[in-house]
XYZ file of N, CA and C in Angstrom:
630
model
N 0.910 -1.143 0.020
C 0.015 -0.008 -0.199
C 0.720 1.574 0.011
N 0.572 2.173 -0.978
C 1.399 3.374 -1.122
C 1.275 4.491 0.084
N 1.956 5.336 0.200
C 1.727 6.268 1.426
C 0.288 7.189 1.416
N 0.105 7.501 0.113
C -1.135 8.198 -0.672
C -2.186 7.716 -0.066
N -2.515 6.273 -0.568
C -3.655 5.170 -0.312
C -3.821 5.425 1.072
N -2.743 4.940 1.997
C -2.667 4.794 3.474
C -3.183 6.242 4.025
N -3.060 7.306 3.440
C -3.408 8.542 4.096
C -4.831 8.866 3.542
N -5.389 8.126 2.799
C -6.666 8.582 2.228
C -7.244 7.669 3.050
N -6.936 6.784 3.254
C -7.821 5.445 4.176
C -7.940 6.518 5.755
N -6.896 7.028 6.159
C -6.681 7.015 7.634
C -7.551 8.275 7.446
N -7.376 9.234 6.635
C -8.488 10.351 6.591
C -9.860 9.964 6.549
N -10.468 9.034 5.739
C -11.699 8.860 5.818
C -12.214 8.042 7.060
N -11.161 7.060 7.471
C -11.514 6.643 9.144
C -11.894 7.452 9.974
N -10.977 8.888 10.149
C -11.139 9.711 10.763
C -12.505 10.626 10.609
N -13.038 10.815 9.520
C -14.136 11.201 9.135
C -15.536 10.498 9.627
N -15.211 9.068 9.492
C -16.397 8.170 9.888
C -16.288 8.200 11.519
N -15.225 8.347 12.223
C -15.158 8.630 13.775
C -15.943 9.856 14.048
N -15.613 10.951 13.419
C -16.210 12.080 13.868
C -17.395 12.329 13.471
N -18.094 11.575 12.483
C -19.413 11.431 12.176
C -20.153 10.870 12.816
N -19.621 9.192 13.560
C -20.535 8.720 14.352
C -20.374 9.423 15.956
N -19.438 10.078 16.140
C -19.664 10.690 17.370
C -20.388 11.691 17.439
N -20.627 12.448 16.212
C -22.001 13.505 16.039
C -23.101 12.777 16.553
N -23.480 11.844 15.481
C -24.830 10.551 15.495
C -24.861 10.308 17.105
N -23.885 9.469 17.689
C -23.753 8.907 18.692
C -22.763 9.004 19.507
N -22.968 10.477 20.230
C -22.021 10.892 21.120
C -21.585 10.088 22.142
N -20.340 9.871 22.733
C -19.811 9.105 23.607
C -19.505 10.217 24.976
N -19.575 9.422 25.899
C -19.069 10.026 26.996
C -18.388 10.032 28.206
N -17.674 10.236 28.700
C -16.770 10.103 29.813
C -17.382 9.092 30.745
N -16.880 7.647 31.308
C -17.415 7.344 32.555
C -17.218 7.881 33.789
N -16.328 8.584 33.913
C -16.046 9.291 34.884
C -17.053 10.704 35.407
N -16.409 11.456 34.581
C -17.298 12.947 34.607
C -18.641 13.169 33.894
N -18.803 12.000 33.084
C -19.797 12.139 31.614
C -20.103 13.198 31.073
N -18.843 14.193 30.976
C -18.725 14.998 29.504
C -18.694 14.424 28.334
N -18.871 14.980 27.396
C -18.865 14.385 26.078
C -17.247 14.265 25.748
N -16.791 12.841 25.170
C -15.674 12.797 24.719
C -15.311 12.914 23.312
N -14.083 13.712 23.471
C -13.299 14.064 22.217
C -13.098 13.097 21.089
N -13.055 13.258 19.674
C -12.885 12.204 18.903
C -11.728 11.099 19.051
N -10.895 11.701 19.905
C -9.516 11.058 19.935
C -9.394 10.187 21.304
N -10.469 10.838 22.242
C -10.522 10.174 23.700
C -11.269 8.714 23.607
N -10.987 8.136 24.374
C -11.461 6.665 24.623
C -12.058 6.407 26.216
N -13.340 6.209 26.466
C -14.100 5.628 27.435
C -13.592 6.467 28.763
N -12.460 6.972 28.789
C -12.354 8.480 29.881
C -11.752 9.382 29.164
N -11.747 10.510 29.533
C -11.527 11.710 29.009
C -10.169 12.007 29.484
N -9.296 12.833 28.924
C -7.881 13.014 29.266
C -7.926 13.843 30.820
N -8.836 14.796 30.530
C -8.882 15.772 31.804
C -9.143 14.574 33.004
N -10.017 14.038 33.328
C -10.142 12.834 34.449
C -8.873 11.909 34.538
N -8.316 11.217 33.495
C -7.108 10.467 33.486
C -5.881 11.228 34.102
N -5.857 12.259 33.825
C -4.857 13.112 34.448
C -4.917 13.660 35.968
N -6.149 13.251 36.661
C -6.569 13.411 37.582
C -6.255 12.157 38.944
N -6.209 11.049 37.938
C -6.051 9.758 38.642
C -4.532 9.599 39.255
N -4.498 9.244 40.404
C -2.707 9.325 41.078
C -2.428 8.090 40.393
N -1.305 8.271 39.815
C -0.739 6.866 39.297
C 0.298 6.261 40.672
N 0.331 4.849 40.766
C 0.961 3.921 41.987
C 2.700 4.318 42.133
N 3.084 4.581 43.065
C 4.585 4.993 43.388
C 5.141 3.356 43.244
N 6.181 3.190 42.347
C 6.899 2.122 42.359
C 7.271 1.665 43.730
N 7.994 2.569 44.367
C 8.786 2.189 45.727
C 7.731 1.854 46.476
N 6.447 2.367 46.792
C 5.370 2.275 47.207
C 5.026 1.012 47.343
N 4.555 0.410 45.732
C 4.345 -0.732 45.556
C 5.401 -1.936 45.958
N 6.703 -1.574 45.952
C 7.668 -2.524 46.320
C 7.896 -2.565 47.889
N 7.753 -1.517 48.501
C 7.498 -1.677 50.079
C 6.313 -2.725 50.346
N 4.640 -2.282 49.672
C 4.009 -3.350 50.066
C 4.160 -4.536 49.481
N 5.101 -4.962 48.696
C 5.244 -6.535 48.104
C 6.086 -7.062 49.569
N 7.106 -6.253 50.000
C 7.939 -6.918 50.581
C 7.068 -7.191 52.058
N 6.415 -6.244 52.403
C 5.907 -6.275 53.694
C 4.681 -7.500 53.549
N 4.110 -7.850 52.438
C 2.737 -8.835 52.494
C 3.165 -10.134 52.107
N 4.073 -10.017 51.077
C 4.369 -11.346 50.250
C 5.807 -11.928 50.238
N 6.521 -10.911 49.931
C 8.293 -11.257 49.948
C 8.620 -12.739 51.049
N 8.094 -12.859 52.013
C 8.845 -13.725 53.256
C 8.039 -15.050 52.916
N 6.598 -15.015 52.061
C 6.152 -16.038 51.992
C 6.448 -17.180 50.611
N 6.862 -16.465 49.781
C 7.514 -16.928 48.409
C 6.353 -17.304 47.447
N 5.473 -16.926 47.759
C 4.379 -17.491 46.862
C 4.157 -16.847 45.530
N 3.919 -15.151 45.798
C 4.041 -14.284 44.741
C 5.249 -13.787 44.508
N 5.803 -13.884 43.392
C 7.296 -13.362 42.860
C 7.075 -11.995 43.047
N 6.075 -11.193 42.647
C 6.100 -9.673 42.275
C 4.950 -9.266 41.945
N 4.393 -8.210 42.036
C 3.149 -7.503 41.553
C 3.437 -5.974 41.143
N 2.267 -5.713 40.434
C 2.474 -3.999 39.721
C 0.866 -3.393 40.040
N 0.729 -2.406 39.955
C -0.498 -1.823 40.617
C -0.310 -0.180 39.630
N -1.237 0.334 38.851
C -1.163 1.011 37.810
C -1.436 2.590 38.438
N -2.793 2.154 39.216
C -3.515 3.683 39.645
C -3.768 3.550 41.484
N -3.963 4.486 42.192
C -4.046 4.645 43.593
C -5.740 4.847 43.537
N -6.306 3.981 44.078
C -7.607 3.934 44.438
C -8.044 5.151 45.191
N -8.550 6.074 45.188
C -9.302 6.970 46.315
C -10.817 6.960 46.032
N -11.221 7.319 47.819
C -12.890 7.312 47.579
C -13.457 8.404 47.208
N -14.674 8.126 46.018
C -15.571 9.398 45.631
C -14.405 9.879 44.631
N -13.685 9.639 43.998
C -12.997 10.129 42.915
C -12.931 9.765 41.540
N -12.317 9.927 40.573
C -12.378 9.234 38.903
C -12.204 8.012 39.025
N -11.387 7.266 40.024
C -11.251 6.206 39.515
C -12.131 5.220 40.018
N -12.525 5.420 41.125
C -14.098 4.489 41.806
C -14.979 4.723 41.238
N -15.468 6.125 40.367
C -16.579 6.224 39.488
C -16.269 5.342 38.271
N -15.192 5.001 37.796
C -14.657 4.172 36.887
C -15.054 2.532 36.928
N -14.290 2.036 38.261
C -14.867 0.789 38.628
C -15.863 0.502 38.829
N -16.668 1.724 39.549
C -17.755 1.041 39.876
C -18.935 1.011 38.556
N -18.390 1.813 37.636
C -19.104 1.526 36.465
C -18.923 0.185 35.422
N -17.637 -0.352 35.925
C -17.405 -1.651 35.375
C -18.043 -2.499 36.194
N -18.120 -2.452 37.334
C -18.875 -3.642 38.222
C -20.020 -3.515 38.398
N -20.873 -2.551 38.294
C -22.136 -2.642 38.723
C -22.802 -1.950 37.606
N -22.514 -1.473 36.500
C -23.149 -0.931 35.311
C -23.079 -1.796 34.231
N -22.261 -2.872 34.127
C -21.991 -3.836 33.366
C -21.401 -3.502 31.867
N -20.400 -2.385 32.387
C -19.699 -1.645 31.259
C -18.469 -2.515 30.849
N -18.552 -3.686 30.145
C -17.296 -4.494 29.940
C -16.318 -3.854 29.273
N -16.596 -2.687 28.627
C -15.500 -2.112 27.748
C -14.650 -1.356 28.639
N -15.225 -1.195 29.795
C -14.049 -0.072 30.520
C -12.771 -1.305 31.104
N -13.356 -2.590 31.343
C -12.248 -3.626 31.930
C -11.457 -3.492 30.607
N -11.741 -3.892 29.450
C -10.853 -3.776 28.627
C -9.750 -2.279 28.538
N -10.518 -1.566 28.657
C -9.627 -0.090 28.535
C -8.728 -0.269 29.629
N -8.988 -0.640 30.956
C -8.146 -0.487 31.806
C -6.985 -1.831 31.644
N -7.136 -2.713 31.038
C -6.139 -3.744 30.898
C -5.347 -3.242 29.965
N -5.727 -2.575 28.945
C -4.934 -2.134 27.879
C -4.035 -1.115 28.316
N -4.533 -0.449 29.245
C -3.557 0.542 29.527
C -2.726 -0.060 30.886
N -2.842 -1.179 31.383
C -1.843 -1.694 32.137
C -1.296 -2.539 31.221
N -1.509 -3.080 30.195
C -0.681 -3.753 29.287
C 0.373 -3.034 28.544
N -0.117 -1.744 28.372
C 0.879 -0.648 27.812
C 1.955 -0.508 28.393
N 1.287 0.068 30.027
C 2.189 0.257 30.880
C 3.289 -0.496 31.726
N 2.981 -1.784 31.897
C 3.892 -2.633 32.048
C 4.594 -3.600 31.359
N 4.300 -3.385 29.798
C 4.585 -4.383 28.744
C 6.048 -4.838 29.383
N 6.989 -4.241 29.459
C 8.414 -4.658 29.244
C 8.746 -5.303 30.548
N 7.688 -4.996 31.761
C 7.865 -5.825 32.920
C 7.309 -7.244 32.775
N 6.191 -7.410 32.241
C 5.528 -8.583 31.977
C 6.518 -9.369 31.122
N 7.058 -8.906 30.165
C 8.205 -9.323 29.471
C 9.056 -10.030 29.869
N 9.648 -9.565 31.254
C 10.435 -9.660 31.855
C 10.335 -11.097 32.821
N 8.963 -11.149 33.178
C 8.615 -12.032 34.225
C 8.438 -13.581 33.379
N 8.570 -13.400 32.041
C 8.541 -14.328 31.075
C 6.753 -15.305 31.560
N 6.052 -14.240 31.411
C 4.596 -14.827 31.597
C 4.059 -15.969 31.027
N 3.481 -17.217 31.012
C 2.954 -18.431 30.480
C 1.227 -17.846 30.219
N 0.667 -17.368 31.167
C -0.777 -17.308 30.893
C -1.056 -16.034 32.032
N -2.558 -15.772 31.473
C -2.813 -14.523 32.413
C -4.348 -15.287 33.030
N -4.597 -15.021 34.612
C -5.708 -15.843 35.077
C -6.384 -14.576 35.838
N -7.773 -14.347 35.241
C -8.352 -13.400 36.296
C -8.979 -14.271 37.393
N -8.671 -13.433 38.693
C -9.392 -13.844 40.103
C -10.976 -14.158 39.667
N -11.101 -15.594 39.941
C -12.667 -16.000 39.840
C -13.437 -15.295 41.011
N -14.951 -15.120 40.536
C -15.991 -14.669 41.173
C -16.320 -16.126 41.974
N -16.987 -16.338 43.107
C -17.547 -17.391 43.326
C -19.194 -17.330 42.792
N -19.397 -18.606 42.605
C -20.485 -18.735 41.116
C -21.859 -18.225 41.674
N -22.065 -17.805 42.974
C -23.273 -17.124 43.106
C -23.117 -15.685 42.796
N -21.936 -14.842 43.406
C -21.771 -13.875 43.004
C -21.640 -13.305 41.241
N -21.091 -14.185 40.663
C -20.996 -14.137 39.244
C -22.201 -14.136 38.464
N -23.116 -15.083 38.919
C -24.755 -15.307 38.934
C -25.359 -14.163 39.040
N -25.301 -13.266 40.284
C -25.883 -11.896 40.632
C -25.474 -11.072 39.697
N -23.941 -11.109 39.488
C -23.438 -9.772 38.955
C -23.581 -10.171 37.185
N -23.667 -11.288 36.709
C -23.577 -11.849 35.600
C -22.519 -11.455 34.609
N -21.379 -11.271 35.277
C -20.138 -11.477 34.621
C -18.606 -11.098 35.696
N -17.603 -11.386 35.427
C -16.156 -11.193 36.163
C -15.474 -10.103 35.524
N -15.553 -8.978 36.247
C -14.907 -7.851 35.937
C -13.491 -8.234 35.502
N -13.241 -8.696 36.365
C -11.354 -9.171 36.303
C -11.116 -9.718 34.981
N -12.213 -10.725 34.555
C -11.710 -11.259 32.954
C -11.663 -10.113 32.025
N -12.232 -9.207 32.182
C -12.009 -8.110 30.896
C -11.106 -7.510 31.191
N -10.470 -7.163 32.296
C -9.128 -6.434 32.440
C -8.004 -7.546 32.106
N -8.174 -8.914 32.224
C -7.044 -9.576 31.826
C -7.143 -9.682 30.368
N -8.417 -9.464 29.684
C -8.407 -9.616 27.959
C -7.561 -8.079 27.523
N -8.048 -7.457 28.232
C -7.475 -6.007 27.767
C -5.819 -6.234 27.869
N -5.214 -6.720 29.009
C -3.979 -7.109 28.721
C -3.241 -8.081 27.911
N -4.107 -9.148 27.648
C -3.714 -9.736 26.828
C -3.284 -9.647 25.348
N -4.411 -8.366 25.132
C -4.472 -7.853 23.759
C -3.239 -6.720 23.352
N -2.467 -6.831 24.656
C -1.439 -5.675 24.463
C 0.053 -6.594 24.269
N -0.462 -7.503 25.387
C 1.046 -8.664 25.251
C 1.198 -10.056 24.747
N -0.105 -10.290 24.318
C -0.485 -11.255 23.307
C -0.028 -12.839 24.250
N -0.101 -12.769 25.509
C -0.292 -13.664 26.464
C -1.653 -14.193 26.544
N -1.916 -15.327 26.174
C -3.208 -16.342 26.505
C -3.820 -15.814 27.752
N -5.334 -15.707 27.831
C -5.934 -15.698 28.930
C -6.638 -17.082 29.264
N -6.182 -17.475 30.705
C -7.101 -18.914 30.677
C -8.028 -18.528 32.331
N -9.343 -18.401 31.602
C -10.327 -18.073 32.515
C -10.822 -18.964 33.400
N -10.898 -20.227 33.123
C -11.117 -21.266 33.874
C -9.873 -21.650 34.831
N -8.979 -21.484 34.797
C -7.923 -22.061 35.327
C -8.159 -22.336 36.756
N -8.827 -21.489 37.556
C -8.800 -21.300 38.892
C -10.251 -21.177 39.376
N -10.801 -22.112 40.327
C -12.196 -22.406 40.522
C -12.473 -21.366 42.350
N -13.145 -20.648 42.383
C -13.478 -20.083 43.703
C -14.407 -20.949 44.430
N -13.887 -21.346 45.701
C -14.494 -22.332 46.636
C -15.610 -21.997 47.076
N -15.092 -20.627 47.763
C -16.312 -20.307 48.977
C -16.267 -18.645 48.951
N -17.359 -18.012 49.202
C -17.093 -16.189 49.642
C -16.321 -15.854 50.509
N -15.484 -14.933 50.423
C -14.439 -14.162 51.072
C -15.125 -12.805 51.510
N -14.642 -12.343 52.762
C -15.058 -11.159 53.350
C -14.287 -9.886 52.637
N -14.375 -8.725 52.506
C -13.820 -7.588 52.129
C -12.874 -7.543 52.879
N -11.445 -7.152 52.332
C -9.950 -7.186 53.322
C -9.492 -6.271 53.345
N -10.274 -4.722 53.294
C -9.877 -3.475 53.023
C -9.406 -3.037 54.642
N -10.043 -3.408 55.763
C -9.697 -3.299 56.934
C -8.695 -4.333 57.705
N -8.517 -5.381 57.041
C -8.363 -6.753 57.754
C -6.511 -6.582 58.175
N -5.977 -6.971 58.983
C -4.458 -7.268 59.442
C -4.150 -8.179 58.493
N -2.671 -8.450 58.240
C -1.747 -9.423 57.352
C -2.568 -10.695 57.671
N -2.614 -11.282 59.026
C -2.697 -12.535 59.357
C -4.185 -12.856 59.548
N -5.130 -11.781 59.271
C -6.750 -11.928 58.856
C -6.930 -12.098 57.473
N -6.056 -11.527 56.945
C -6.165 -11.687 55.281
C -5.840 -13.117 54.903
N -4.706 -13.510 55.535
C -4.158 -14.803 55.232
C -5.406 -15.679 55.444
N -6.318 -15.787 56.671
C -7.397 -16.765 57.288
C -8.436 -16.393 56.095
N -8.300 -15.494 55.566
C -9.909 -15.055 54.969
C -9.838 -15.602 53.767
N -8.384 -15.764 52.929
C -8.718 -16.679 51.877
C -8.002 -17.890 51.574
N -7.587 -18.425 52.778
C -7.183 -19.921 52.938
C -8.379 -20.728 52.621
N -8.217 -21.772 51.551
C -8.893 -22.573 51.216
C -9.930 -22.058 49.958
N -9.733 -21.019 49.950
C -10.747 -19.750 49.166
C -10.763 -20.187 47.174
N -9.630 -20.721 46.961
C -9.431 -21.068 45.702
C -8.762 -22.346 45.575
N -9.059 -22.911 44.198
C -8.398 -24.485 43.826
C -8.407 -24.311 42.303
N -7.185 -24.597 41.771
C -6.506 -24.946 40.618
C -7.355 -26.251 40.185
N -7.787 -25.993 38.975
C -8.941 -27.214 38.386
C -8.066 -28.307 38.042
N -6.859 -27.676 37.123
C -5.942 -28.992 36.888
C -4.407 -28.444 36.845
N -3.908 -29.546 38.048
C -2.441 -28.744 38.437
C -1.724 -28.642 37.415
N -1.835 -29.882 36.285
C -0.698 -29.779 35.178
C -0.799 -28.777 34.353
N -1.938 -27.975 34.395
C -1.908 -27.015 33.367
C -1.149 -25.684 33.967
N -0.825 -25.511 35.049
C -0.505 -24.602 36.043
C 1.211 -24.809 36.130
N 1.514 -26.070 36.533
C 2.691 -26.528 37.214
C 3.992 -26.254 36.244
N 4.822 -25.457 37.101
C 5.900 -24.798 36.495
C 6.160 -23.634 35.525
N 4.811 -23.007 35.775
C 4.444 -22.144 34.694
C 4.317 -20.723 35.586
N 4.830 -19.511 35.096
C 5.015 -18.226 35.383
C 3.034 -17.498 35.362
N 2.455 -17.512 36.154
C 1.165 -16.850 35.890
C 0.963 -15.451 36.486
N 0.398 -14.640 35.382
C -0.008 -13.528 36.000
C -1.719 -13.702 36.804
N -2.085 -13.518 37.796
C -3.155 -13.239 38.377
C -3.651 -11.490 38.117
N -4.760 -11.664 37.840
C -5.367 -10.269 37.544
C -6.691 -9.827 38.416
N -6.571 -8.682 39.051
C -7.845 -8.595 39.818
C -7.817 -6.958 39.806
N -9.234 -6.206 39.979
C -9.513 -4.990 39.732
C -9.077 -4.215 40.841
N -8.779 -4.579 42.155
C -8.754 -3.922 42.996
C -7.710 -4.641 43.992
N -6.463 -3.842 44.577
C -5.687 -4.786 45.142
C -5.612 -3.853 46.687
N -6.079 -4.814 47.733
C -5.974 -3.859 48.921
C -4.602 -4.311 49.814
């Protein structure tokens, strides 16, 4: 394809996008203002207000919670959750308004932001943390699955959505101590087929890390 043809196609696609935005305007998930043609899901203004997670803080949290257990080799988080702020509106729209595309959007952002780090971990598969079957039936979907799909689209690492089964409900861990957290999740998950994950590097994905 010549440069001239590619330019014409790009201009035509931009025209169609602007036309669709005029006929069916899109709105920011957080502030509900109209999105510009180049914006997707969340406007640039709201994105700029979401606090990025400090890598040194994440490192200290890993050392405090997981390093001595030698179960999780490392973890990453892109944003800081703040009550009644932009990110909470986005997460709530994903979880309670069934706006699946938000999960894909967040996953793509994670995949782009941490792509080199994920590659250095030599990850074999991406596994979304499963919901209990009753919770999934009530909500209708697992939000972490869509985040995992977004990550996969940027890294080309396969998503294995059914690799882990949730065996029982767990309580919110927001106010729990480290010991209480361990007791809360003990026996809550089960690998369906051990041979599928044995010796593999697995990226576990959840929407919020407490």
